[in-house]
Coordinates of C-alpha atoms in Angstrom, one line a residue:
M105 CA 248.9 136.1 93.3
K106 CA 246.6 137.0 90.5
Y107 CA 244.1 134.8 89.1
R108 CA 240.6 135.4 87.8
L109 CA 238.0 133.5 85.9
M110 CA 238.7 133.8 82.4
V111 CA 235.8 135.5 80.7
L112 CA 233.7 132.4 81.3
L113 CA 231.3 133.9 78.7
V114 CA 230.1 135.7 81.7
A115 CA 228.6 132.6 83.3
L116 CA 225.5 133.4 81.3
T117 CA 226.6 131.8 78.0
G118 CA 228.7 129.0 79.5
A119 CA 226.2 126.5 80.8
A120 CA 223.7 126.6 77.9
A121 CA 226.3 126.9 75.1
A122 CA 228.2 123.8 76.3
L123 CA 225.3 121.5 75.4
P124 CA 225.1 119.4 72.1
S125 CA 223.8 120.0 68.8
W126 CA 222.2 117.6 66.4
W127 CA 225.8 116.5 65.4
G128 CA 226.7 115.5 69.0
T129 CA 229.3 118.2 69.2
R130 CA 228.8 121.4 71.2
G131 CA 226.4 123.9 69.6
L132 CA 222.7 125.0 69.3
N133 CA 220.6 122.5 67.3
R134 CA 221.7 122.7 63.7
V135 CA 224.5 125.1 64.0
V136 CA 227.9 124.0 65.7
D137 CA 229.8 126.0 68.2
A138 CA 233.4 126.5 67.4
R139 CA 234.3 125.9 71.1
T140 CA 234.5 122.3 72.4
V141 CA 232.6 120.8 75.4
G142 CA 235.8 120.7 77.3
A143 CA 238.4 118.1 78.3
G144 CA 237.0 115.3 80.3
K145 CA 233.3 116.2 79.7
F146 CA 230.6 114.6 77.5
N147 CA 227.3 115.4 76.0
I148 CA 224.2 113.2 75.5
G149 CA 221.0 114.3 73.8
L150 CA 217.7 113.3 72.2
F151 CA 216.3 115.8 69.7
T152 CA 213.1 115.4 67.7
H153 CA 211.8 117.5 64.9
L154 CA 208.5 117.2 63.0
G155 CA 208.3 118.9 59.7
I156 CA 204.8 119.7 58.3
S157 CA 204.1 120.6 54.7
G158 CA 201.2 121.0 52.5
D159 CA 202.1 120.5 48.9
E160 CA 199.9 120.9 45.9
R161 CA 199.9 118.0 43.4
T162 CA 198.0 116.9 40.3
A163 CA 196.0 113.7 40.8
V164 CA 194.0 111.7 38.3
I165 CA 190.6 111.0 39.9
N166 CA 187.7 109.4 38.0
N167 CA 189.9 109.9 34.9
T168 CA 190.1 113.6 35.6
Q169 CA 193.0 115.7 36.5
T170 CA 192.4 117.3 40.0
E171 CA 194.7 119.7 42.1
I172 CA 194.8 118.4 45.5
T173 CA 196.9 119.3 48.6
N174 CA 198.5 116.3 50.5
T175 CA 200.2 117.0 53.9
E176 CA 203.6 115.4 54.5
Y177 CA 204.8 114.9 58.0
D178 CA 208.5 114.1 58.2
G179 CA 209.8 113.5 61.8
T180 CA 213.4 112.9 62.7
G181 CA 214.9 111.7 65.9
Y182 CA 218.5 112.4 66.7
I183 CA 220.3 110.4 69.4
V184 CA 223.6 112.2 70.0
T185 CA 226.6 112.1 72.2
G186 CA 229.9 114.0 72.2
F187 CA 233.2 113.6 74.1
G188 CA 235.8 116.3 75.0
L189 CA 239.2 114.9 73.9
G190 CA 241.4 117.5 75.5
R191 CA 240.8 121.3 75.4
S192 CA 240.9 121.5 71.5
F193 CA 239.3 118.3 70.2
E194 CA 235.7 116.9 70.4
L195 CA 234.2 113.9 69.0
G196 CA 230.5 113.8 68.0
I197 CA 228.2 110.8 67.2
S198 CA 224.7 111.1 65.9
V199 CA 222.2 108.3 65.0
N200 CA 219.0 109.3 63.2
Y201 CA 215.5 107.8 63.0
L202 CA 213.1 109.0 60.4
V203 CA 209.4 108.7 60.2
N204 CA 207.7 110.0 57.1
Q205 CA 203.9 110.0 56.7
M206 CA 201.8 111.5 54.1
K207 CA 198.0 112.3 54.7
R208 CA 196.2 112.1 51.5
A209 CA 193.5 114.6 50.7
S210 CA 189.9 113.2 50.8
E211 CA 188.8 113.9 47.2
S212 CA 187.3 110.6 46.2
A213 CA 186.7 107.0 47.3
E214 CA 188.9 106.1 44.5
I215 CA 191.9 107.2 46.6
S216 CA 192.8 104.2 48.6
G217 CA 193.7 104.8 52.2
D218 CA 194.3 108.1 54.1
W219 CA 198.0 107.6 55.2
E220 CA 201.1 106.3 53.4
G221 CA 204.6 106.3 54.8
D222 CA 207.7 104.6 56.1
D223 CA 210.1 104.8 59.0
G224 CA 213.4 103.4 60.2
F225 CA 216.9 104.2 61.2
S226 CA 218.4 106.5 58.8
E227 CA 222.1 107.4 59.2
A228 CA 225.0 107.3 61.7
T229 CA 227.3 110.3 61.6
A230 CA 230.7 110.7 63.2
S231 CA 232.4 114.1 63.4
L232 CA 235.6 115.4 64.9
K233 CA 236.1 119.0 65.9
W234 CA 239.3 120.8 66.3
N235 CA 239.5 124.4 67.5
F236 CA 242.0 127.1 68.3
N237 CA 241.5 130.4 70.0
P238 CA 244.0 133.1 68.7
S239 CA 242.7 136.2 70.5
S240 CA 242.1 135.3 74.2
N241 CA 238.2 135.0 74.5
S242 CA 236.7 137.0 71.7
V243 CA 236.8 134.7 68.7
W244 CA 237.2 130.9 68.2
F245 CA 238.0 129.0 64.9
G246 CA 237.6 125.4 64.2
I247 CA 237.2 122.7 61.6
M248 CA 234.9 119.7 61.8
P249 CA 235.1 116.9 59.2
W250 CA 232.3 114.4 59.3
V251 CA 231.2 111.0 57.7
S252 CA 227.8 109.4 57.6
F253 CA 226.8 105.8 56.9
A254 CA 223.4 104.5 55.9
I255 CA 222.0 102.2 58.5
H256 CA 218.4 101.8 57.1
D257 CA 217.0 98.3 56.8
G258 CA 213.8 99.0 55.0
G259 CA 213.7 96.0 52.8
Y260 CA 214.2 96.3 49.0
S261 CA 214.1 100.0 48.9
S262 CA 215.2 103.0 51.1
C263 CA 212.4 105.2 49.7
V264 CA 209.0 105.7 50.9
V265 CA 206.6 103.3 48.9
N266 CA 203.1 103.5 48.1
G267 CA 201.8 100.4 49.7
D268 CA 198.2 100.7 48.7
G269 CA 196.5 100.8 45.3
W270 CA 196.2 103.8 42.9
D271 CA 195.7 107.0 44.9
G272 CA 195.4 109.4 42.1
I273 CA 199.2 110.0 41.9
W274 CA 201.1 106.8 42.5
V275 CA 200.4 103.1 41.8
A276 CA 201.0 100.4 44.2
D277 CA 204.6 99.6 45.2
E278 CA 205.8 102.8 43.5
C279 CA 208.5 105.0 45.2
M280 CA 206.9 108.4 46.2
Y281 CA 209.8 110.4 45.0
E282 CA 207.7 113.5 44.8
L283 CA 207.6 113.9 48.5
R284 CA 209.9 116.5 50.1
R285 CA 211.8 113.7 52.0
P286 CA 211.1 110.4 50.0
M287 CA 214.5 108.8 51.0
I288 CA 215.1 107.3 54.4
N289 CA 218.8 108.1 54.2
A290 CA 221.1 110.2 52.1
G291 CA 223.1 107.4 50.6
S292 CA 225.4 104.7 51.6
L293 CA 228.3 107.1 52.3
S294 CA 228.3 110.9 52.8
Y295 CA 231.1 113.1 54.0
G296 CA 232.2 116.6 54.3
A297 CA 233.7 119.2 56.5
N298 CA 232.6 122.5 58.1
L299 CA 234.7 125.6 59.0
L300 CA 233.5 127.0 62.3
T301 CA 233.7 130.4 63.9
T302 CA 232.3 131.7 67.1
F303 CA 232.3 135.3 68.3
N304 CA 231.9 136.3 71.9
L305 CA 229.5 139.3 71.9
N306 CA 229.3 139.1 75.6
P307 CA 226.8 138.1 76.8
A308 CA 225.6 136.8 73.3
A309 CA 227.5 134.5 71.1
L310 CA 227.4 134.3 67.3
H311 CA 228.2 131.1 65.4
V312 CA 229.0 130.8 61.7
N313 CA 229.5 127.6 59.9
L314 CA 230.6 127.1 56.3
G315 CA 230.9 123.6 54.7
Y316 CA 231.4 121.5 51.6
H317 CA 229.3 118.3 51.7
K318 CA 229.3 115.2 49.3
F319 CA 226.4 112.8 48.9
N320 CA 226.1 109.6 46.8
Q321 CA 222.6 108.2 46.3
S322 CA 221.9 104.9 44.6
F323 CA 218.6 104.2 42.8
E324 CA 217.4 100.9 41.5
Y325 CA 213.7 100.5 40.5
T326 CA 211.4 100.2 37.6
D327 CA 209.7 103.4 36.2
L328 CA 206.1 102.8 35.1
R329 CA 204.1 104.6 32.4
Y330 CA 200.3 104.1 32.8
D331 CA 197.2 105.1 31.0
I332 CA 194.1 106.9 32.3
N333 CA 192.8 103.5 33.6
H334 CA 195.8 103.0 35.6
Q335 CA 197.1 100.2 33.5
V336 CA 200.8 100.0 32.9
T337 CA 201.7 100.6 29.3
A338 CA 205.5 100.8 29.5
T339 CA 208.4 100.1 31.8
E340 CA 212.0 101.2 32.1
A341 CA 214.5 99.8 34.5
V342 CA 216.5 102.4 36.3
D343 CA 219.8 101.6 38.0
M344 CA 222.1 104.6 38.6
E345 CA 223.9 106.6 41.2
V346 CA 223.6 110.3 41.8
E347 CA 226.4 112.4 43.3
D348 CA 225.7 115.7 44.9
A349 CA 228.3 118.4 45.9
V350 CA 226.7 120.9 48.3
L351 CA 227.8 124.1 49.7
Y352 CA 226.5 124.7 53.2
A353 CA 226.2 127.9 55.3
G354 CA 224.6 128.1 58.7
G355 CA 224.5 130.7 61.3
G356 CA 223.2 131.1 64.9
I357 CA 223.0 133.6 67.6
E358 CA 222.3 132.9 71.2
Y359 CA 221.5 135.3 74.1
P360 CA 221.3 133.9 77.6
I361 CA 218.9 135.4 80.2
G362 CA 219.7 133.6 83.5
Q363 CA 219.1 129.9 82.9
T364 CA 217.2 130.5 79.7
T365 CA 218.8 131.0 76.4
L366 CA 217.1 132.4 73.4
F367 CA 218.5 131.5 69.9
V368 CA 217.8 131.6 66.3
E369 CA 219.5 129.7 63.5
A370 CA 219.5 129.9 59.7
E371 CA 220.6 127.4 57.1
W372 CA 221.3 127.6 53.4
R373 CA 222.2 124.6 51.1
H374 CA 223.2 125.1 47.5
F375 CA 223.4 122.1 45.2
L376 CA 226.3 122.5 42.8
D377 CA 225.5 119.6 40.5
R378 CA 221.8 120.5 39.9
N379 CA 220.5 122.5 36.9
F380 CA 217.0 123.6 38.0
D381 CA 215.7 126.2 35.5
N382 CA 211.9 125.9 35.2
G383 CA 212.0 128.5 32.3
D384 CA 210.1 130.9 34.4
G385 CA 213.0 132.2 36.6
E386 CA 212.3 129.7 39.3
D387 CA 215.3 127.7 40.5
Y388 CA 215.1 124.8 43.0
D389 CA 218.8 124.2 43.6
D390 CA 218.8 126.1 46.9
M391 CA 217.2 125.6 50.2
I392 CA 216.9 128.2 53.0
Q393 CA 215.2 128.0 56.5
I394 CA 215.2 129.8 59.7
A395 CA 214.7 128.2 63.2
P396 CA 214.1 130.0 66.3
G397 CA 214.3 128.3 69.7
I398 CA 214.7 128.6 73.4
R399 CA 216.7 126.5 75.8
F400 CA 215.9 125.9 79.4
N401 CA 219.1 124.9 81.2
N402 CA 219.7 123.8 84.9
D403 CA 223.0 122.3 86.1
G404 CA 223.9 120.9 82.6
L405 CA 220.4 119.4 81.9
A406 CA 218.6 121.3 79.2
I407 CA 215.2 121.2 77.3
D408 CA 215.0 122.8 73.9
V409 CA 211.9 124.0 72.2
T410 CA 212.3 125.0 68.5
G411 CA 210.5 125.9 65.3
S412 CA 211.4 126.0 61.7
F413 CA 210.2 128.0 58.6
A414 CA 211.3 127.2 55.0
L415 CA 212.0 130.3 52.9
S416 CA 212.6 128.4 49.8
D417 CA 210.0 126.8 47.4
F418 CA 209.6 123.1 46.6
S419 CA 208.4 121.7 43.3
P420 CA 207.3 118.0 43.0
D421 CA 208.2 118.1 39.3
W422 CA 211.8 118.5 40.1
S423 CA 211.9 115.6 42.6
D424 CA 210.5 112.8 40.7
M425 CA 213.5 111.1 39.2
G426 CA 212.3 112.1 35.6
H427 CA 208.9 110.2 36.0
G428 CA 207.1 113.2 34.7
L429 CA 209.1 113.2 31.5
Y430 CA 208.7 109.5 31.1
Q431 CA 204.9 109.4 31.8
A432 CA 204.6 112.3 29.1
G433 CA 206.1 109.8 26.5
G434 CA 209.7 111.0 26.8
S435 CA 212.9 109.1 27.1
P436 CA 214.6 110.8 30.0
T437 CA 218.5 110.5 30.0
V438 CA 220.6 109.6 33.0
E439 CA 221.3 113.3 33.3
D440 CA 217.7 114.2 33.2
R441 CA 216.9 111.7 36.0
A442 CA 219.9 112.7 38.1
N443 CA 218.9 116.4 37.8
R444 CA 215.4 115.5 39.2
A445 CA 216.6 113.1 41.9
P446 CA 215.4 113.8 45.4
F447 CA 217.7 116.0 47.4
P448 CA 219.8 114.1 50.0
R449 CA 218.3 114.5 53.4
G450 CA 215.2 116.0 51.6
Y451 CA 213.8 119.6 51.1
F452 CA 213.2 121.7 54.2
P453 CA 209.6 121.4 55.4
Q454 CA 207.3 124.3 55.2
M455 CA 207.3 124.6 58.9
G456 CA 208.3 122.4 61.9
V457 CA 208.5 122.0 65.6
G458 CA 211.0 120.4 67.7
I459 CA 211.8 119.3 71.3
G460 CA 215.2 118.3 72.6
L461 CA 216.6 116.9 75.9
S462 CA 220.3 117.0 76.6
Y463 CA 222.8 116.8 79.3
T464 CA 226.5 117.8 79.8
G465 CA 228.5 116.0 82.5
T466 CA 232.0 114.8 83.4
F467 CA 233.3 111.3 83.0
R468 CA 236.6 112.0 84.7
N469 CA 238.2 114.9 86.6
P470 CA 239.0 117.3 83.8
P471 CA 242.1 119.4 83.9
A472 CA 241.8 123.1 84.6
E473 CA 242.4 125.4 81.6
I474 CA 244.9 128.3 82.1
G475 CA 245.5 131.1 79.6
G476 CA 246.9 134.6 79.6
R477 CA 249.8 136.6 78.1
I478 CA 253.4 137.6 78.7
Y479 CA 254.0 141.4 78.2
D480 CA 256.4 144.2 79.0
S481 CA 255.2 145.7 82.3
E482 CA 256.2 149.3 81.1
T483 CA 255.1 149.3 77.6
G484 CA 252.5 146.6 77.4
E485 CA 254.3 145.1 74.4
A486 CA 253.6 141.4 73.9
L487 CA 256.7 139.3 74.6
S488 CA 257.8 135.9 73.1
G489 CA 258.4 133.7 76.2
T490 CA 257.7 130.6 78.1
V491 CA 255.3 129.7 80.9
S492 CA 256.5 126.7 83.1
A493 CA 254.8 125.0 86.1
S494 CA 256.1 123.9 89.4
R495 CA 254.2 120.6 89.1
D496 CA 255.5 117.3 87.4
G497 CA 253.6 116.3 84.3
V498 CA 252.8 119.9 83.2
D499 CA 255.0 120.7 80.3
P500 CA 256.1 124.3 79.6
V501 CA 254.5 126.1 76.8
N502 CA 255.8 128.9 74.5
T503 CA 253.6 132.0 73.8
A504 CA 252.1 132.9 70.4
Q505 CA 253.3 135.9 68.4
N506 CA 250.7 138.0 70.3
G507 CA 252.2 136.9 73.8
T508 CA 249.2 134.6 74.6
Y509 CA 249.6 131.1 75.9
A510 CA 247.2 128.2 76.9
M511 CA 247.9 125.1 79.0
E512 CA 246.2 122.5 81.1
A513 CA 247.0 121.4 84.6
P514 CA 245.4 118.9 87.1
K515 CA 243.5 120.4 90.1
G516 CA 245.4 121.6 93.0
R517 CA 247.9 124.4 93.9
I518 CA 250.4 125.2 91.2
T519 CA 253.0 127.9 90.8
L520 CA 253.3 129.2 87.3
T521 CA 256.5 131.2 86.0
G522 CA 256.5 133.4 83.0
S523 CA 259.8 134.2 81.5
A524 CA 261.3 135.9 78.5
E525 CA 264.8 136.6 77.3
G526 CA 266.2 139.8 78.9
Y527 CA 263.5 140.0 81.4
L528 CA 263.1 139.0 85.1
P529 CA 260.7 136.0 85.5
V530 CA 257.4 136.4 87.4
S531 CA 255.7 133.6 89.3
E532 CA 252.0 133.3 90.2
T533 CA 250.5 130.7 92.5
V534 CA 247.0 129.4 91.7
D535 CA 244.6 127.0 93.3
L536 CA 243.1 125.1 90.4
A537 CA 239.7 123.4 90.5
S538 CA 238.8 120.5 88.0
G539 CA 237.4 121.9 84.8
G540 CA 237.9 125.5 85.9
T541 CA 239.2 128.3 83.6
Y542 CA 241.8 130.7 84.7
Q543 CA 243.7 133.6 83.3
V544 CA 247.1 134.5 84.6
D545 CA 249.1 137.2 83.0
F546 CA 252.8 137.9 83.4
P547 CA 254.0 141.5 83.3
L548 CA 257.8 141.2 83.1
S549 CA 260.4 143.8 84.0
R550 CA 263.4 144.2 81.7
I551 CA 266.7 143.1 83.4
E552 CA 269.1 145.9 83.8
T553 CA 271.7 144.2 86.3
S554 CA 270.8 141.2 88.4
G555 CA 272.3 138.8 90.9
V556 CA 271.2 135.7 92.8
V557 CA 270.2 135.2 96.3
S558 CA 270.3 131.7 97.6
G559 CA 270.0 129.9 101.0
T560 CA 267.8 127.8 103.1
V561 CA 264.4 128.0 104.9
T562 CA 264.4 125.9 108.0
D563 CA 262.3 125.3 111.2
V564 CA 263.8 127.5 114.0
A565 CA 263.3 124.9 116.7
T566 CA 264.2 121.7 114.8
G567 CA 266.4 122.9 112.0
L568 CA 264.4 120.8 109.5
P569 CA 263.9 122.2 106.0
L570 CA 260.5 123.8 105.1
D571 CA 258.3 123.9 102.1
A572 CA 258.4 127.6 101.8
L573 CA 257.9 130.5 99.4
V574 CA 260.7 133.2 99.1
S575 CA 259.7 136.4 97.4
S576 CA 260.8 140.0 96.6
G577 CA 257.7 141.9 95.2
S578 CA 256.4 139.9 92.3
I579 CA 259.4 137.7 91.9
R580 CA 259.0 134.5 93.8
A581 CA 260.9 131.1 94.3
E582 CA 259.9 127.9 96.0
T583 CA 262.2 125.9 98.2
G584 CA 263.3 122.3 97.1
P585 CA 262.9 119.2 99.2
D586 CA 266.1 120.1 101.2
G587 CA 264.8 123.6 102.0
T588 CA 267.1 125.4 99.6
Y589 CA 266.1 128.2 97.4
S590 CA 267.6 130.4 94.6
I591 CA 266.0 133.5 93.3
E592 CA 267.3 136.0 90.7
L593 CA 266.8 139.7 91.5
P594 CA 267.9 143.2 90.3
S595 CA 271.2 144.2 92.0
G596 CA 271.1 146.4 95.1
N597 CA 269.4 146.3 98.4
R598 CA 266.3 144.1 98.1
N599 CA 263.6 143.2 100.7
L600 CA 263.4 139.4 100.8
T601 CA 260.5 137.6 102.7
A602 CA 260.2 133.8 103.5
S603 CA 256.9 132.3 104.5
A604 CA 255.6 128.8 104.9
S605 CA 252.2 127.3 105.7
A606 CA 251.5 127.3 109.5
Y607 CA 254.6 129.3 110.1
G608 CA 255.4 132.9 110.6
S609 CA 257.2 134.9 108.0
E610 CA 260.6 136.6 108.2
S611 CA 261.9 139.5 106.1
A612 CA 265.3 140.8 105.6
V613 CA 267.1 143.3 103.4
V614 CA 269.8 141.6 101.3
A615 CA 272.4 143.3 99.3
V616 CA 272.1 141.6 95.8
P617 CA 275.5 141.8 93.9
A618 CA 275.3 142.5 90.2
G619 CA 276.4 139.2 88.5
G620 CA 277.1 137.6 91.8
T621 CA 275.4 135.6 94.5
A622 CA 274.4 136.5 98.1
V623 CA 273.5 133.9 100.7
H624 CA 270.9 134.5 103.3
D625 CA 269.2 131.7 105.4
F626 CA 265.7 132.0 107.0
Q627 CA 264.6 130.3 110.2
L628 CA 260.7 130.4 110.7
G629 CA 258.8 129.7 113.9
L630 CA 255.6 127.8 114.0
V631 CA 252.6 130.0 114.5
V632 CA 250.7 129.0 117.7
D633 CA 247.0 129.0 117.5
F634 CA 246.5 131.1 120.7
D635 CA 243.6 133.5 120.9
K636 CA 244.7 136.9 119.6
V637 CA 244.9 139.8 122.2
Y638 CA 243.0 142.8 121.0
F639 CA 243.3 146.5 122.0
D640 CA 241.3 149.6 122.0
L641 CA 242.1 152.4 119.5
D642 CA 245.4 154.2 120.4
S643 CA 245.8 152.2 123.5
S644 CA 248.3 149.6 124.9
V645 CA 246.3 148.9 128.0
L646 CA 245.2 145.3 128.2
R647 CA 241.3 144.8 128.0
R648 CA 239.5 142.7 130.5
D649 CA 238.7 140.1 127.8
A650 CA 242.4 139.9 126.8
K651 CA 243.5 138.9 130.4
G652 CA 241.4 135.8 130.2
A653 CA 243.2 134.7 127.0
L654 CA 246.6 135.6 128.4
D655 CA 245.8 133.5 131.6
E656 CA 245.3 130.5 129.3
I657 CA 248.5 131.3 127.4
A658 CA 250.5 131.6 130.7
A659 CA 249.1 128.3 131.9
F660 CA 250.2 126.6 128.6
L661 CA 253.8 128.1 128.9
L662 CA 254.1 127.1 132.5
A663 CA 253.1 123.6 131.7
N664 CA 255.6 123.5 128.7
P665 CA 258.9 125.1 130.0
G666 CA 260.7 124.2 126.8
V667 CA 258.6 126.6 124.7
S668 CA 259.8 130.1 123.9
V669 CA 257.6 132.5 122.0
T670 CA 257.8 135.8 120.3
I671 CA 255.0 138.4 121.0
T672 CA 254.2 140.5 117.9
G673 CA 252.6 143.9 118.3
N674 CA 250.3 145.4 115.5
T675 CA 248.1 148.4 114.9
C676 CA 245.6 149.6 112.3
D677 CA 246.6 152.2 109.7
L678 CA 245.2 155.3 111.7
G679 CA 248.0 157.6 112.7
A680 CA 251.6 158.2 111.6
E681 CA 253.7 155.2 110.8
D682 CA 256.3 156.0 113.4
Y683 CA 253.8 156.5 116.1
N684 CA 252.1 153.1 115.1
Q685 CA 255.5 151.4 115.3
A686 CA 256.0 152.6 118.8
L687 CA 252.4 151.8 119.8
A688 CA 252.7 148.3 118.6
E689 CA 256.0 147.8 120.7
R690 CA 254.1 149.1 123.8
R691 CA 251.4 146.5 123.1
A692 CA 253.8 143.7 122.8
E693 CA 255.6 144.9 126.0
A694 CA 252.2 145.0 127.9
V695 CA 251.5 141.4 127.0
R696 CA 255.0 140.3 127.9
S697 CA 254.8 142.0 131.3
Y698 CA 251.5 140.4 132.1
L699 CA 252.8 136.9 131.3
I700 CA 256.0 137.6 133.4
S701 CA 253.6 138.7 136.3
K702 CA 252.0 135.2 135.9
G703 CA 255.3 133.4 136.5
V704 CA 256.6 132.8 132.9
S705 CA 260.4 133.5 132.7
Q706 CA 261.2 136.7 130.8
S707 CA 264.0 134.9 129.0
R708 CA 261.4 132.9 127.2
L709 CA 259.5 135.9 126.0
Q710 CA 260.6 138.1 123.0
T711 CA 258.7 141.1 121.5
V712 CA 258.6 142.4 117.9
S713 CA 256.8 145.4 116.7
Y714 CA 255.3 145.3 113.2
G715 CA 253.3 148.5 113.5
E716 CA 250.8 148.7 110.7
S717 CA 252.8 146.7 108.2
R718 CA 251.1 143.3 108.7
P719 CA 247.3 143.9 108.8
A720 CA 245.2 140.8 109.5
A721 CA 242.2 142.4 107.5
P722 CA 241.9 145.2 105.1
N723 CA 241.8 148.7 106.8
T724 CA 238.7 149.6 105.0
D725 CA 236.2 150.2 108.0
E726 CA 236.4 150.2 111.7
E727 CA 235.2 146.6 112.0
H728 CA 238.2 145.5 110.1
R729 CA 240.6 148.0 111.8
A730 CA 239.6 146.5 115.1
L731 CA 241.0 143.2 114.0
N732 CA 244.5 144.7 113.3
R733 CA 244.9 146.3 116.8
R734 CA 246.3 143.0 118.2
A735 CA 249.1 140.9 119.6
E736 CA 250.0 137.5 118.3
F737 CA 252.4 134.7 119.3
V738 CA 255.0 132.8 117.3
I739 CA 256.9 129.7 118.8
L740 CA 260.7 130.1 118.7
G741 CA 261.5 126.8 120.4
R742 CA 260.0 123.7 122.0

C-alpha cells in the first residue's frame, strides 16, 4: 500500500492559507486564493481597516482663500463567511460597515465644528469561486464572479453630508464629494468577476487576481453656487447615474514560519470610463496600494495585523461632481460631472492599519480528497485510464490527458484500482480520514499474456467465507460476500497470497494459463493471541522466559481438546537463507516437543518453517531482529 500526504503545502502553508479574505472566500485580506477552503468546511471572520489621509484643500476663511490640511479617517468593517461546496466550489458572503469622519484643521473660529462624517452599513457581497488544479499541486486556477447590493439606510443621501454651517469649504447640508471616500456605498448594484491563480512556491504561495468590475452610482442633489459671504447665488438640480467599468489586478505572496504567516498584497484599479487629464501630465484614473501584514494562526483561529500605503495621488478637484466648474461660473455637462464623480468604493487612503479575527472550521465530516496519476511503470508515460473504488457511492473517475485524476471519498478504508486499456490493473488500499488529502499513484504494467485465477477464501475450522485480500505483487483483489475472488494475472507460475484480518495468511504457487482460468481455494486459520516465544541468536533452545508462556499455552490446549494449532518458526535475516529455513524448523519443533511433554497430543500440533520470509519488524537493528527470532501459533480447528 502506498499513500502519502499530498503536498499539503507542507503543513506550513495549509493552516494559515485556508482562512478567509475580505470577500469571505479563502485568501489573504484583499487578494483571493485560487484554492477553496475545502469540502464541508466554513470560514467566518471580522476584519477592520482604518484609512488615514491628510489632504490639502482650499478653504475660504474670513473672505480669504487659505490652504488647509484636513484629515480624513475612513474605517471599514467586514463581516464575512465562506462555505466549501465540494472540493472545487466555495461560496463567500461579506457585509461591510463604513465609518467616515473628517477632522477639520483649526484655522479660524469661523470653521464650525471639528469633526464631520457619517456611518452605516455599506454593501452586501456574494461571490462564488470555482477552481481546478491541472498540474498536481504546483498551480491552481479559478474564477470568482461576484455581485454587491447597497444596504445603506442613511436617510435622503448615501453621501457624507456637512451637517454644520459653513466650514470654509462646504455649506450646510452639502455632500462632501471632495473626500477620498464620500459615498457610503458603491451604488445600488455592482458586479464583476476575478480570474484567480495560485502558485505553490513551497513553502511560500503566490496569488494573482485579474478582474473586470462594473459599478453604477446614482446622484440626486442640488449643486450650489455661493458668493464670498457664503450666500447662495445659483442652484442646479443634478439627477444622474454614473457607470464605471474597472480593470482590477491584485497580487499577494505569503510565507509561513511555523504558526505565523508573513504576507504582502498589492492592488491596482484602472477606471476605463474616466478621462483624467489635468493638463500637467497628472492622471487620476488609476489607484495603486501595497499592504503588508502578518497572520497568527492556531488551530484554525487567526489574528491578522495589516498596514496599507497608497502609491497613487488623489486630487479633490477630480472628485467634486463638477462643483468646482459650477462655482467658477461654468455650466458643467453631464459628462463633466460624471468624469469628476467620486470613485466607487473611494480612493485608497494615504495609509492605513487593520486588524482581523477569523476562524476555519468544519460543519460536517468532509470527504477525503484523493489525487494522483496513472502511468506506465517502465517508461513513466502518462496513461488515459480510470480509477475506481471498492466502496458504494464513490463513482469511478477518468484521468486527464496528463494521467492525473482527483476524487472524493468518505472516511474509512477504501481500495482504489487504477486501470488502463492494455495494462494490468493495480489496487491500493488507503485508510482515509475526514478532510484528509492523499496521493495514490498507479504504475501499470503492460499486459503481454494473462489469465484469471479464481476461488474462495474460507475459515479452515468453520468453512465460512472470509472478507479477505488476495494478492500477487502489486495486483490485488478483494473477496465478495460469499468469499469468492477473481484476479487477473500474467500467465505462468505466480505466487498468490490470501490474508484476512485476525487470520493468518496462506501462499501458493498457481499456474496461470494464458487466456484461461485457474482455480485455487484458500483456507485460513484464526491467529491466536498467545504470547510469542522468542529465541536467542542462532539458537533453537527454549529460553527460561519462553517456558512460562508455553506452560500457559499447554494449559489452554489441554482445557480445549477440540483446538488444533500450527506452530510457525521464524528467524531474523542474519545468516544464509537455507540455514535460516532449517533453524526456523528446529525452533518450531522445539516448541512442539515441549507442548507434547506437557501432555498435548502430537496429532494436534503441526509445524511450519517460514525462515526469514515473514519478519514481524524491519531487520534494521538488533532490537528489531530480536523480535523476528520467534515462534507463533495459528488455530487450525476448534
